[in-house]
PDB file of C-alpha atoms in Angstrom:
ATOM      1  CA  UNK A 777      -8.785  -7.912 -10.359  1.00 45.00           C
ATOM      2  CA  UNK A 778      -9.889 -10.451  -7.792  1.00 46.00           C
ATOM      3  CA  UNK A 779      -8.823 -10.791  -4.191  1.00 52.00           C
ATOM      4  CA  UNK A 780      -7.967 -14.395  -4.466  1.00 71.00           C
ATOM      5  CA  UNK A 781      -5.251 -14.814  -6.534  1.00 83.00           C
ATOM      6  CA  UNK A 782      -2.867 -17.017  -5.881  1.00 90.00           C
ATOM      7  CA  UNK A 783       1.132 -16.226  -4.443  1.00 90.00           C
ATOM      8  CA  UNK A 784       2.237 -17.631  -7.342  1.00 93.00           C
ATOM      9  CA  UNK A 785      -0.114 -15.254  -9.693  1.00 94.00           C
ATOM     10  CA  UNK A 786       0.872 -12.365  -7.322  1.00 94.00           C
ATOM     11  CA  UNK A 787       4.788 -12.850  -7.673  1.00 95.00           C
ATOM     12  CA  UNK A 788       4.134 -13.569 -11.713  1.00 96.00           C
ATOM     13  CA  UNK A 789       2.829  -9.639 -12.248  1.00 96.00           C
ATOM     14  CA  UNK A 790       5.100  -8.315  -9.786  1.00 96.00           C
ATOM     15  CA  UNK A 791       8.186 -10.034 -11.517  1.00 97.00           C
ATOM     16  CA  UNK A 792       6.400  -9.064 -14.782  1.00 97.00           C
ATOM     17  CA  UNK A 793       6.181  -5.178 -13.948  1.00 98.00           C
ATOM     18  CA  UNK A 794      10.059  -5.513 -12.453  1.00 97.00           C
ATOM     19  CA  UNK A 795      11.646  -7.941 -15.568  1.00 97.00           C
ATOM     20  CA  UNK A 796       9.498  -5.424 -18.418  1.00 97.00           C
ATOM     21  CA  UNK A 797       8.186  -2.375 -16.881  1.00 98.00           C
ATOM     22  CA  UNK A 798       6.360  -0.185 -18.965  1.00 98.00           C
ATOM     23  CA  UNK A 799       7.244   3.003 -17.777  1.00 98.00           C
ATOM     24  CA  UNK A 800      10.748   2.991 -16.741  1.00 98.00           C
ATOM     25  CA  UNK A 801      12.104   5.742 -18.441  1.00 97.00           C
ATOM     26  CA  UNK A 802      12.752   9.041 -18.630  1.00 97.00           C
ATOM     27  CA  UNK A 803       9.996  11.207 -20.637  1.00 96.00           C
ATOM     28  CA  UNK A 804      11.058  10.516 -24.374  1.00 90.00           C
ATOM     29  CA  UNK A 805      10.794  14.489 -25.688  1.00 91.00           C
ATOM     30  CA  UNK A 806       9.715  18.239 -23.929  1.00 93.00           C
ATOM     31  CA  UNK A 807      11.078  16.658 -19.968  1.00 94.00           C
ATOM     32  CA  UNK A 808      11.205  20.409 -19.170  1.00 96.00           C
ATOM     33  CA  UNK A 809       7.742  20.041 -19.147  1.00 96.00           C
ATOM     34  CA  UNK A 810       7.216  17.335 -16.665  1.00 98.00           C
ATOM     35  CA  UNK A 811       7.781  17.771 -12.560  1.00 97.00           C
ATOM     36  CA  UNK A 812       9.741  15.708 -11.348  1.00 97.00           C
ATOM     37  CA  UNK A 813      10.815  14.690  -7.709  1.00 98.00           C
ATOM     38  CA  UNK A 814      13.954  12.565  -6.363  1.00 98.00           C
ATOM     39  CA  UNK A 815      13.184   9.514  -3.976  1.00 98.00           C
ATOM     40  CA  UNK A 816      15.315   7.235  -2.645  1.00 95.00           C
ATOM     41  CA  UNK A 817      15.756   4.980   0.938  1.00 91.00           C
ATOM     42  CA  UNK A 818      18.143   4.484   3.333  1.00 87.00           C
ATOM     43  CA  UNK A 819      17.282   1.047   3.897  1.00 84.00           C
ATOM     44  CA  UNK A 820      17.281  -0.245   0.277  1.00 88.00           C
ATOM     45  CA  UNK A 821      18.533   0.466  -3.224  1.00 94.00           C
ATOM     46  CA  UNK A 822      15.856   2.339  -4.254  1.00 95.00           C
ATOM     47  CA  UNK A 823      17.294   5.795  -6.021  1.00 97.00           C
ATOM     48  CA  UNK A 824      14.356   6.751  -8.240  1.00 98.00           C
ATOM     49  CA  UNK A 825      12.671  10.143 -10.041  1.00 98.00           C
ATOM     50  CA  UNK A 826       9.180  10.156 -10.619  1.00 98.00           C
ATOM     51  CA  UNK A 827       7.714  12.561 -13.910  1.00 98.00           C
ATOM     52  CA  UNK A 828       4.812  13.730 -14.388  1.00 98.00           C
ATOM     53  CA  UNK A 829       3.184  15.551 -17.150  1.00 97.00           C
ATOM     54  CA  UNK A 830       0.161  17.712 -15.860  1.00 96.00           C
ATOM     55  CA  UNK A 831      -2.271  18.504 -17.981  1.00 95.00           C
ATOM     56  CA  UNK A 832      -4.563  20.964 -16.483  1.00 94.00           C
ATOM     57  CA  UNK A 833      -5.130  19.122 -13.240  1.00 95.00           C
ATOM     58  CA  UNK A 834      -4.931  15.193 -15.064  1.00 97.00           C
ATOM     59  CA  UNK A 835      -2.114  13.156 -15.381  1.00 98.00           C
ATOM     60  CA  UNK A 836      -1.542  12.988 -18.902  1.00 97.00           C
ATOM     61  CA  UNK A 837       1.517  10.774 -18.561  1.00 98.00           C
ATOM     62  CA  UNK A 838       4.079   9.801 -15.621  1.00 98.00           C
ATOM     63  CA  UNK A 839       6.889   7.286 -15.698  1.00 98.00           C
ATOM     64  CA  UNK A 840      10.130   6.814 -13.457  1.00 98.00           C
ATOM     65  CA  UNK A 841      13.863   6.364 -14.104  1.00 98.00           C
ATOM     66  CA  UNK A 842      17.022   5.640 -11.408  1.00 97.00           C
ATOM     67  CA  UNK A 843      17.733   2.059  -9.623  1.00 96.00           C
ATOM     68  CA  UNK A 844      15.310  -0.032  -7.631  1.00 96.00           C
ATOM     69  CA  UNK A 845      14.619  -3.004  -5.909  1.00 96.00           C
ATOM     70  CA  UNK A 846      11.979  -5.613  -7.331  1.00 96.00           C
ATOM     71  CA  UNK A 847       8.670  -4.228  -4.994  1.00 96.00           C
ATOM     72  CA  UNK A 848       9.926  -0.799  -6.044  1.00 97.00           C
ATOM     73  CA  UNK A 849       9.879  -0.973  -9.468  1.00 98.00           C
ATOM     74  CA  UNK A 850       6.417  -3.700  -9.898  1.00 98.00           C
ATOM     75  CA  UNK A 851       4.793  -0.992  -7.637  1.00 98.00           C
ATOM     76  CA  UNK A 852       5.890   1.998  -9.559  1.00 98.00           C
ATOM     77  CA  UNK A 853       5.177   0.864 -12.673  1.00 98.00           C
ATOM     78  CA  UNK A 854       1.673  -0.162 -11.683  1.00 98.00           C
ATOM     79  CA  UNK A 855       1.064   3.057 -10.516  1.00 98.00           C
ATOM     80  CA  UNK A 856       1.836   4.689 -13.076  1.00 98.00           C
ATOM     81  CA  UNK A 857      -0.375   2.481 -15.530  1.00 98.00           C
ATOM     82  CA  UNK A 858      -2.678   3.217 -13.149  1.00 98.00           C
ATOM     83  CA  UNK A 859      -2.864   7.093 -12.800  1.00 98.00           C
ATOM     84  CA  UNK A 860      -2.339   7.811 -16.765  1.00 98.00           C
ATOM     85  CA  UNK A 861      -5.344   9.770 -17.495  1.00 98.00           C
ATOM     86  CA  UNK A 862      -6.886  10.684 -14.352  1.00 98.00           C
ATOM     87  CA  UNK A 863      -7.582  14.134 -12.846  1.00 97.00           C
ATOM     88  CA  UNK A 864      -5.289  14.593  -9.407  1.00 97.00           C
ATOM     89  CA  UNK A 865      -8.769  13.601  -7.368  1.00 97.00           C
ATOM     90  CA  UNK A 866      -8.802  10.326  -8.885  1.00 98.00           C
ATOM     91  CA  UNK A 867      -5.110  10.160  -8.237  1.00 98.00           C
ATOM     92  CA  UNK A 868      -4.594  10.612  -4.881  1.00 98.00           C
ATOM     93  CA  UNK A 869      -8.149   8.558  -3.901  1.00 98.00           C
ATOM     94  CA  UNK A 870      -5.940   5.850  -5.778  1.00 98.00           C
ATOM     95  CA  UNK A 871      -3.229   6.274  -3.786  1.00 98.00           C
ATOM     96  CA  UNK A 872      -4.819   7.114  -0.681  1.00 98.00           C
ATOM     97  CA  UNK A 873      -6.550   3.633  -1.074  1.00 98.00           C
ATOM     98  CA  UNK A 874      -3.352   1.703  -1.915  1.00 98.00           C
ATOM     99  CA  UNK A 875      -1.706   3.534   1.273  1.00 98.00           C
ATOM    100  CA  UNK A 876      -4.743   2.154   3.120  1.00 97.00           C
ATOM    101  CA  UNK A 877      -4.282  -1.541   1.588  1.00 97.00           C
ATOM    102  CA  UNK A 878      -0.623  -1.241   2.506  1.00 97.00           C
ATOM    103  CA  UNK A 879      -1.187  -0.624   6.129  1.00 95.00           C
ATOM    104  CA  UNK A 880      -3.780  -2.973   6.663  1.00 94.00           C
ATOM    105  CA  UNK A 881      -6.578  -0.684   6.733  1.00 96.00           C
ATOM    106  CA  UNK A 882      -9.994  -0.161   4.782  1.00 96.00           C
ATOM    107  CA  UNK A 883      -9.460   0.282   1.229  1.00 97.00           C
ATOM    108  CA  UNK A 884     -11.687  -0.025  -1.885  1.00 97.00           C
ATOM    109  CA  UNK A 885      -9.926  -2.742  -4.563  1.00 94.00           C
ATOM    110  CA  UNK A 886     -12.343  -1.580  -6.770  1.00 96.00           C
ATOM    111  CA  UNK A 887      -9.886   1.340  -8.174  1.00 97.00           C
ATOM    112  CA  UNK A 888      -5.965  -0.861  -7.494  1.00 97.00           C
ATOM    113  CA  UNK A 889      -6.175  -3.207 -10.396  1.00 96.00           C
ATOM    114  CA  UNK A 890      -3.052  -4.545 -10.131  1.00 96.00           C
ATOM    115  CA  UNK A 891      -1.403  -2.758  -7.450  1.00 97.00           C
ATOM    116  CA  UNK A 892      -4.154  -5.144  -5.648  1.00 96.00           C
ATOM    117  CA  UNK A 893      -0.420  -7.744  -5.398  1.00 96.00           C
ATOM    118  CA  UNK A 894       0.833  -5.598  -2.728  1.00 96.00           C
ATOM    119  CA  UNK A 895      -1.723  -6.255  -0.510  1.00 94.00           C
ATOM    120  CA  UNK A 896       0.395  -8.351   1.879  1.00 92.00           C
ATOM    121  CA  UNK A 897       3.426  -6.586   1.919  1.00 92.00           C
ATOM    122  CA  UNK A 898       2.759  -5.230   5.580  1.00 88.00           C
ATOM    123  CA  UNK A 899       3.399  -8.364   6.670  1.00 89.00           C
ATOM    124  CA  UNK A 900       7.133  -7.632   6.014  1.00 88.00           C
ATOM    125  CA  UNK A 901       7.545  -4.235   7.026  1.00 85.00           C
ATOM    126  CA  UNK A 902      11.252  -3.715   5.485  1.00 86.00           C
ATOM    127  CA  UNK A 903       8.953  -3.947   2.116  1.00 92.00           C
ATOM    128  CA  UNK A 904       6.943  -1.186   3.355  1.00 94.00           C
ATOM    129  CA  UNK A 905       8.948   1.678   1.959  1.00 94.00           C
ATOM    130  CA  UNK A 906       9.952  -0.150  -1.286  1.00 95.00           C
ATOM    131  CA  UNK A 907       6.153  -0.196  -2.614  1.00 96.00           C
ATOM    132  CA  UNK A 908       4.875   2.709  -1.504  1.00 97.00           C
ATOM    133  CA  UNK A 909       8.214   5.264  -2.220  1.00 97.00           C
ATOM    134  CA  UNK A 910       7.062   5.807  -6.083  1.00 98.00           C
ATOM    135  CA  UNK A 911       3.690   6.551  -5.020  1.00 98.00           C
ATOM    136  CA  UNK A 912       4.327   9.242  -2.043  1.00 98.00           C
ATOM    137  CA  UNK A 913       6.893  11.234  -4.655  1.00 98.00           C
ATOM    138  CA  UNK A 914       3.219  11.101  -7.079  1.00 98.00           C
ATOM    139  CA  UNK A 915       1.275  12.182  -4.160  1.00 98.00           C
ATOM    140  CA  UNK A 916       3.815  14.812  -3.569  1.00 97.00           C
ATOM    141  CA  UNK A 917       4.135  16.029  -6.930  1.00 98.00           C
ATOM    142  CA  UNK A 918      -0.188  16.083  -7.319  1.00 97.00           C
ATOM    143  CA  UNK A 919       0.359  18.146  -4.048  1.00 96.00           C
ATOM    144  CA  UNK A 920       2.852  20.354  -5.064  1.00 94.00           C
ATOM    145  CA  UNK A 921       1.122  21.095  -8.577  1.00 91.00           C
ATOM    146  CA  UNK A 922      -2.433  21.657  -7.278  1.00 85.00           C
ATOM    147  CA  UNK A 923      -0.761  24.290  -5.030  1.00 79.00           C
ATOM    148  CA  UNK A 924       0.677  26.076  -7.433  1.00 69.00           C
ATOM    149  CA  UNK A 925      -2.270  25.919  -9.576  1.00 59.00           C
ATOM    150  CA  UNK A 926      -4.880  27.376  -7.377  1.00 51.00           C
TER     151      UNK A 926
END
């Protein structure tokens, strides 16, 4: 996706991913076999659980269920379009590089897609916690999983 879009292009796929997100819902059959982690914030609606199904070290599916704001649920939903068939490296380099784009640092847009949007929201830092809460309960749930796999 290219670095110069427009505001008005940016807004347009995050109100997309928060009017018809994809993967807003809770897994549709065997949820017992998903992990699953609680994340919410004090300083905004956001009451969200992440799933994921692991697959031997990939992420063979993930979606999200609960209330959130607009940046919460566009980012979430990205990510999860985003992480749906990659091993946990190729996870958490994508999230370590959004993480990175959030907080102004180097980051390769080569692997964000569309989570690319988000690339301004440290310029208001209240948003700070609404687009990346979805992807630190992934990164914790990658975490906790490769733990208890090795």
């Amino acid at each position: 996706m290219p670095i110069s879009l427009s505001p008005q292009m940016m807004r347009q796929i995050i109100m997309e991913h928060y009017d018809n997100p994809t993967f807003k819902h809770k897994p549709e059959s065997n949820i017992e076999k998903y992990e699953s982690i609680n994340m919410n914030s004090s300083n905004c609606i956001d009451d969200i659980t992440i799933y994921l199904l692991n697959d031997n070290g990939v992420v063979s599916d993930c979606c999200f269920d609960g209330v959130a704001c607009t940046i919460s649920t566009a980012s979430t939903d990205i990510m999860c379009q985003l992480l749906i068939g990659k091993s946990f490296d190729e996870a958490l380099y994508i999230i370590d590089q959004y993480k990175h784009m959030i907080h102004e640092e180097d980051y390769d847009d080569t692997v964000l897609d569309e989570a690319i949007v988000f690339m301004n929201t440290s310029k208001q830092a209240a948003r700070i916690k609404c687009a990346t809460i979805g992807w630190d309960g992934m990164e914790e749930i990658i975490h906790s999983c490769s733990k208890e796999h090795k």
